[in-house]
């Protein structure tokens, strides 16, 4: 299926690896030119070159911390006008509800709520003026069902979800569709880090930690960055303009909810 976005330009944040990379790959496969970002320059440049080679699209790579004002300013300057924005950043650390103080919450809010909001504030007005735009925020299944060890994520992402719910409905008339993608567990470095936590805490191997987690998922496996990217590309397509302010779970059925 041709998604009808060949020649568009996308900023995909935090995209040298994992879910962001999956989104970058899937958009590039549709002929979308990219601005990619991550903090470490080496892996970012490698990812950018691999995507240029595989898909023949233009890729600008900006090494910067997207959660800092300075980093964001450099990324936005390099990006210029974009038609598609995919917001993403690393997730907050796990812990117990008693572990976190104000500073921890401020950091989580900065990374997983205020950064995507700042990016939308910078780029959505241009999309509205041009009459077309797509925004996909990578959030988490923790928005639909809290994950006990990820209290910082539960909190910060809920704040972003509220902002998107209100904002998406104010910009839709200008052809801009904002939605959130909610990953459950996917086979990325983040999953390795979460599984190491379980392995250390319970004194089990990484394989056992993974099998234990897989057993809780109706699909009995982890998702892949490629299938996550395909869903993202669809939400960025010509066919998704009537999908507005939605929270789409990609979790193999793990979150036990009816809607
Ligand atoms: P990942 O495999 O660890 O990849 C993270 C990517 O983001 C890397 O390219 C990393 O590169 C970049 N990055 C991290 N922090 C950044 C920052 N401050 N500024 C710019 N780039 C940054 O993670 P992932 O699994 O794709 O997860 C992406 C998001 O989805 C996270 O917020 C995570 O919490 C959430 N999520 C993931 C899962 C899962 O199972 N994978 C489930 C639910 C939610 P550098 O390190 O070089 O910056």
Coordinates of C-alpha atoms and ligand atoms in Angstrom, one line a residue:
X1 CA 0.0 0.0 0.0
X2 CA 1.4 3.4 -1.0
X3 CA 0.8 5.7 2.0
X4 CA 0.9 8.8 -0.2
X5 CA 3.6 10.7 1.6
X6 CA 6.6 10.4 -0.8
X7 CA 8.5 13.7 -0.8
X8 CA 7.3 14.8 2.6
X9 CA 9.8 15.7 5.3
X10 CA 9.8 14.2 8.8
X11 CA 11.6 14.9 12.1
X12 CA 12.0 11.7 14.0
X13 CA 13.5 12.2 17.5
X14 CA 15.6 9.7 19.4
X15 CA 15.9 7.5 16.3
X16 CA 19.3 5.9 16.0
X17 CA 18.0 2.7 17.6
X18 CA 14.8 1.0 18.8
X19 CA 11.3 2.3 18.2
X20 CA 12.4 5.7 16.8
X21 CA 14.7 3.9 14.3
X22 CA 11.8 1.6 13.3
X23 CA 9.7 4.7 12.6
X24 CA 12.5 6.4 10.7
X25 CA 13.0 3.2 8.5
X26 CA 9.3 2.9 7.8
X27 CA 8.9 6.5 6.8
X28 CA 12.0 6.4 4.6
X29 CA 10.6 3.3 2.9
X30 CA 7.7 5.5 1.9
X31 CA 10.0 8.1 0.3
X32 CA 10.0 10.6 3.2
X33 CA 13.1 12.7 3.8
X34 CA 14.3 12.6 7.4
X35 CA 15.8 14.6 10.1
X36 CA 17.1 12.0 12.6
X37 CA 18.3 12.6 16.1
X38 CA 20.1 10.9 19.1
X39 CA 22.7 11.9 21.6
X40 CA 25.6 9.7 20.5
X41 CA 26.9 10.8 17.1
X42 CA 28.5 7.6 16.0
X43 CA 25.5 5.3 16.1
X44 CA 23.3 8.1 14.7
X45 CA 25.5 8.7 11.7
X46 CA 25.6 4.9 11.0
X47 CA 21.8 4.7 11.2
X48 CA 21.5 7.7 8.9
X49 CA 23.8 6.3 6.3
X50 CA 22.1 2.9 6.4
X51 CA 18.8 4.6 5.7
X52 CA 20.2 6.7 2.9
X53 CA 21.7 3.5 1.3
X54 CA 18.5 1.4 1.8
X55 CA 15.9 3.9 0.7
X56 CA 17.6 6.7 -1.2
X57 CA 16.0 9.5 0.8
X58 CA 17.7 12.6 2.2
X59 CA 18.7 12.3 5.8
X60 CA 20.0 15.0 8.1
X61 CA 21.4 13.7 11.4
X62 CA 21.7 15.9 14.4
X63 CA 23.4 14.6 17.6
X64 CA 21.7 16.4 20.5
X65 CA 19.8 15.7 23.7
X66 CA 16.3 16.4 22.6
X67 CA 15.2 16.9 26.2
X68 CA 17.5 19.9 26.6
X69 CA 16.5 23.4 25.4
X70 CA 19.9 23.8 23.6
X71 CA 19.7 20.4 21.9
X72 CA 16.1 20.9 20.9
X73 CA 17.0 24.3 19.4
X74 CA 19.7 22.8 17.2
X75 CA 17.4 20.0 16.1
X76 CA 14.7 22.4 15.2
X77 CA 17.0 24.7 13.3
X78 CA 18.3 21.8 11.2
X79 CA 14.7 20.5 10.7
X80 CA 13.2 23.8 9.4
X81 CA 9.7 23.1 8.0
X82 CA 8.5 19.6 8.5
X83 CA 5.3 17.8 7.5
X84 CA 5.6 15.0 10.0
X85 CA 6.9 15.0 13.6
X86 CA 7.6 11.8 15.6
X87 CA 8.4 12.7 19.2
X88 CA 10.5 10.2 21.3
X89 CA 13.1 10.2 24.0
X90 CA 14.5 7.7 26.5
X91 CA 12.1 6.5 29.2
X92 CA 12.5 7.3 32.9
X93 CA 14.2 4.7 35.2
X94 CA 12.2 2.1 37.0
X95 CA 11.8 2.1 40.8
X96 CA 9.3 2.1 43.7
X97 CA 6.7 4.7 44.3
X98 CA 8.7 5.9 47.4
X99 CA 11.9 6.3 45.5
X100 CA 11.3 9.6 43.6
X101 CA 11.6 13.2 44.8
X102 CA 10.7 16.4 43.1
X103 CA 13.8 16.5 40.9
X104 CA 13.1 13.0 39.5
X105 CA 9.6 14.0 38.6
X106 CA 10.9 17.2 36.9
X107 CA 13.4 15.2 34.8
X108 CA 10.7 12.8 33.7
X109 CA 8.2 15.6 33.0
X110 CA 10.9 17.4 31.0
X111 CA 11.8 14.3 28.9
X112 CA 8.4 12.7 28.4
X113 CA 5.9 15.5 28.6
X114 CA 7.4 19.0 28.1
X115 CA 9.8 18.0 25.3
X116 CA 7.1 16.6 23.0
X117 CA 4.9 19.6 23.9
X118 CA 7.7 22.0 23.0
X119 CA 8.3 20.3 19.7
X120 CA 4.6 20.4 18.8
X121 CA 4.5 24.1 19.8
X122 CA 7.4 24.8 17.5
X123 CA 6.3 22.7 14.5
X124 CA 2.5 22.4 14.4
X125 CA 1.8 26.1 13.6
X126 CA 3.8 25.7 10.3
X127 CA 1.8 22.5 9.5
X128 CA -1.4 24.3 10.1
X129 CA -0.4 27.2 7.8
X130 CA 0.5 24.7 5.1
X131 CA -2.8 22.8 5.7
X132 CA -1.3 19.4 6.3
X133 CA 0.6 17.7 9.1
X134 CA 1.0 14.5 11.2
X135 CA 2.3 14.2 14.7
X136 CA 2.9 10.8 16.4
X137 CA 4.1 10.8 20.0
X138 CA 5.7 7.6 21.2
X139 CA 4.3 7.2 24.7
X140 CA 3.7 3.8 26.5
X141 CA 1.1 1.2 27.4
X142 CA 1.5 2.7 30.9
X143 CA -1.0 5.4 29.8
X144 CA -3.8 2.8 29.6
X145 CA -2.7 0.7 32.5
X146 CA -0.1 1.7 35.1
X147 CA 3.1 -0.3 35.2
X148 CA 4.0 -0.5 39.0
X149 CA 7.8 -0.1 38.6
X150 CA 7.4 2.8 36.1
X151 CA 5.7 5.4 38.2
X152 CA 7.6 8.3 36.6
X153 CA 6.5 7.1 33.1
X154 CA 2.9 6.6 34.3
X155 CA 2.9 10.2 35.6
X156 CA 4.7 12.1 32.8
X157 CA 3.0 10.3 29.9
X158 CA -0.4 10.8 31.4
X159 CA 0.3 14.6 31.3
X160 CA 1.3 14.5 27.7
X161 CA -1.8 12.4 26.8
X162 CA -4.1 15.0 28.4
X163 CA -2.3 17.8 26.4
X164 CA -2.7 15.9 23.1
X165 CA -6.3 15.0 23.8
X166 CA -7.2 18.7 24.0
X167 CA -4.7 20.0 21.4
X168 CA -5.4 17.5 18.6
X169 CA -9.0 18.6 18.5
X170 CA -8.0 22.2 18.1
X171 CA -5.7 21.7 15.1
X172 CA -7.5 19.0 13.2
X173 CA -9.5 21.5 11.1
X174 CA -6.2 22.7 9.5
X175 CA -5.4 19.2 8.3
X176 CA -3.1 18.3 11.2
X177 CA -3.6 15.0 12.9
X178 CA -1.9 14.3 16.3
X179 CA -2.0 10.9 17.8
X180 CA -0.1 8.8 20.3
X181 CA 1.4 5.3 19.8
X182 CA 1.5 3.3 23.0
X183 CA 4.2 0.6 22.9
X184 CA 4.1 -2.4 25.1
X185 CA 7.3 -4.4 25.4
X186 CA 9.4 -4.4 22.2
X187 CA 12.7 -6.0 21.5
X188 CA 15.0 -3.0 21.9
X189 CA 17.8 -1.9 24.3
X190 CA 15.0 -0.6 26.6
X191 CA 13.6 -4.1 26.9
X192 CA 17.1 -5.5 27.7
X193 CA 17.5 -2.9 30.4
X194 CA 14.1 -3.7 31.9
X195 CA 14.8 -7.4 31.7
X196 CA 18.2 -7.0 33.4
X197 CA 16.4 -5.3 36.3
X198 CA 14.1 -8.3 36.7
X199 CA 17.0 -10.7 36.3
X200 CA 19.1 -9.1 39.0
X201 CA 16.2 -8.6 41.4
X202 CA 14.9 -12.2 41.1
X203 CA 18.3 -13.9 40.6
X204 CA 17.2 -15.4 37.2
X205 CA 18.8 -15.4 33.8
X206 CA 18.0 -12.8 31.1
X207 CA 16.3 -15.6 29.1
X208 CA 14.1 -16.5 32.0
X209 CA 13.2 -12.9 32.6
X210 CA 12.2 -12.6 29.0
X211 CA 10.2 -15.8 29.0
X212 CA 8.5 -14.8 32.2
X213 CA 7.4 -11.4 30.6
X214 CA 6.4 -13.1 27.4
X215 CA 4.1 -15.4 29.3
X216 CA 2.1 -12.3 30.4
X217 CA 1.5 -11.2 26.8
X218 CA -1.4 -12.8 24.9
X219 CA 0.8 -12.7 21.7
X220 CA 3.5 -14.5 23.8
X221 CA 6.3 -12.5 22.3
X222 CA 7.9 -9.0 22.2
X223 CA 7.0 -6.6 19.4
X224 CA 9.6 -5.5 16.8
X225 CA 10.7 -2.0 15.9
X226 CA 9.7 -2.8 12.3
X227 CA 6.1 -3.5 13.1
X228 CA 6.0 -0.5 15.4
X229 CA 7.4 1.6 12.6
X230 CA 4.8 0.4 10.1
X231 CA 2.0 1.5 12.5
X232 CA 3.7 4.9 12.9
X233 CA 4.0 5.3 9.1
X234 CA 0.3 4.6 8.7
X235 CA -0.6 7.2 11.3
X236 CA 1.6 9.6 9.2
X237 CA -0.1 8.7 6.0
X238 CA -2.6 10.4 3.7
X239 CA -5.2 8.0 5.0
X240 CA -5.0 8.9 8.6
X241 CA -6.4 12.4 8.7
X242 CA -9.6 11.3 10.3
X243 CA -7.8 9.6 13.2
X244 CA -7.5 12.5 15.7
X245 CA -6.3 12.5 19.3
X246 CA -6.2 8.7 19.6
X247 CA -4.0 6.5 21.8
X248 CA -3.1 3.3 19.9
X249 CA -1.8 0.4 21.9
X250 CA 0.8 -1.8 20.3
X251 CA 1.3 -4.4 23.1
X252 CA 0.4 -7.9 21.8
X253 CA -2.8 -7.6 24.0
X254 CA -0.9 -7.2 27.2
X255 CA -3.0 -4.4 28.6
X256 CA -6.2 -6.1 29.8
X257 CA -8.8 -3.4 28.8
X258 CA -11.9 -3.5 26.7
X259 CA -11.4 -0.1 24.9
Ligands
LIG1 P1 16.0 2.4 23.0 O1 16.1 1.2 22.2 O2 16.8 2.5 24.2 O3 16.4 3.6 22.0 C1 16.4 4.9 22.4 C2 16.8 5.8 21.3 O4 16.6 7.1 21.7 C3 18.3 5.7 20.9 O5 18.4 6.0 19.6 C4 18.9 6.8 21.8 O6 20.1 7.2 21.3 C5 17.8 7.8 21.7 N1 17.7 8.7 22.9 C6 17.5 8.4 24.2 N2 17.4 9.5 24.9 C7 17.6 10.6 24.1 C8 17.6 12.0 24.3 N3 17.5 12.5 25.5 N4 17.8 12.8 23.2 C9 17.9 12.2 22.0 N5 17.9 10.9 21.7 C10 17.7 10.1 22.8 O7 14.5 2.7 23.5 P2 13.1 2.3 22.8 O8 12.8 0.9 23.3 O9 13.1 2.5 21.4 O10 12.1 3.2 23.6 C11 11.7 4.4 23.0 C12 10.7 5.0 24.0 O11 9.5 4.2 24.1 C13 11.2 5.3 25.4 O12 10.6 6.4 25.9 C14 10.6 4.1 26.1 O13 10.4 4.3 27.5 C15 9.3 3.9 25.4 N6 8.8 2.5 25.6 C16 9.6 1.5 25.1 C17 9.1 0.2 25.3 C18 9.9 -1.0 24.8 O14 9.5 -2.1 25.2 N7 10.9 -0.9 24.1 C19 7.8 0.0 25.9 C20 7.1 1.1 26.4 C21 7.6 2.3 26.2 P3 21.2 7.9 22.3 O15 21.3 7.0 23.5 O16 22.5 7.9 21.5 O17 20.7 9.2 22.7

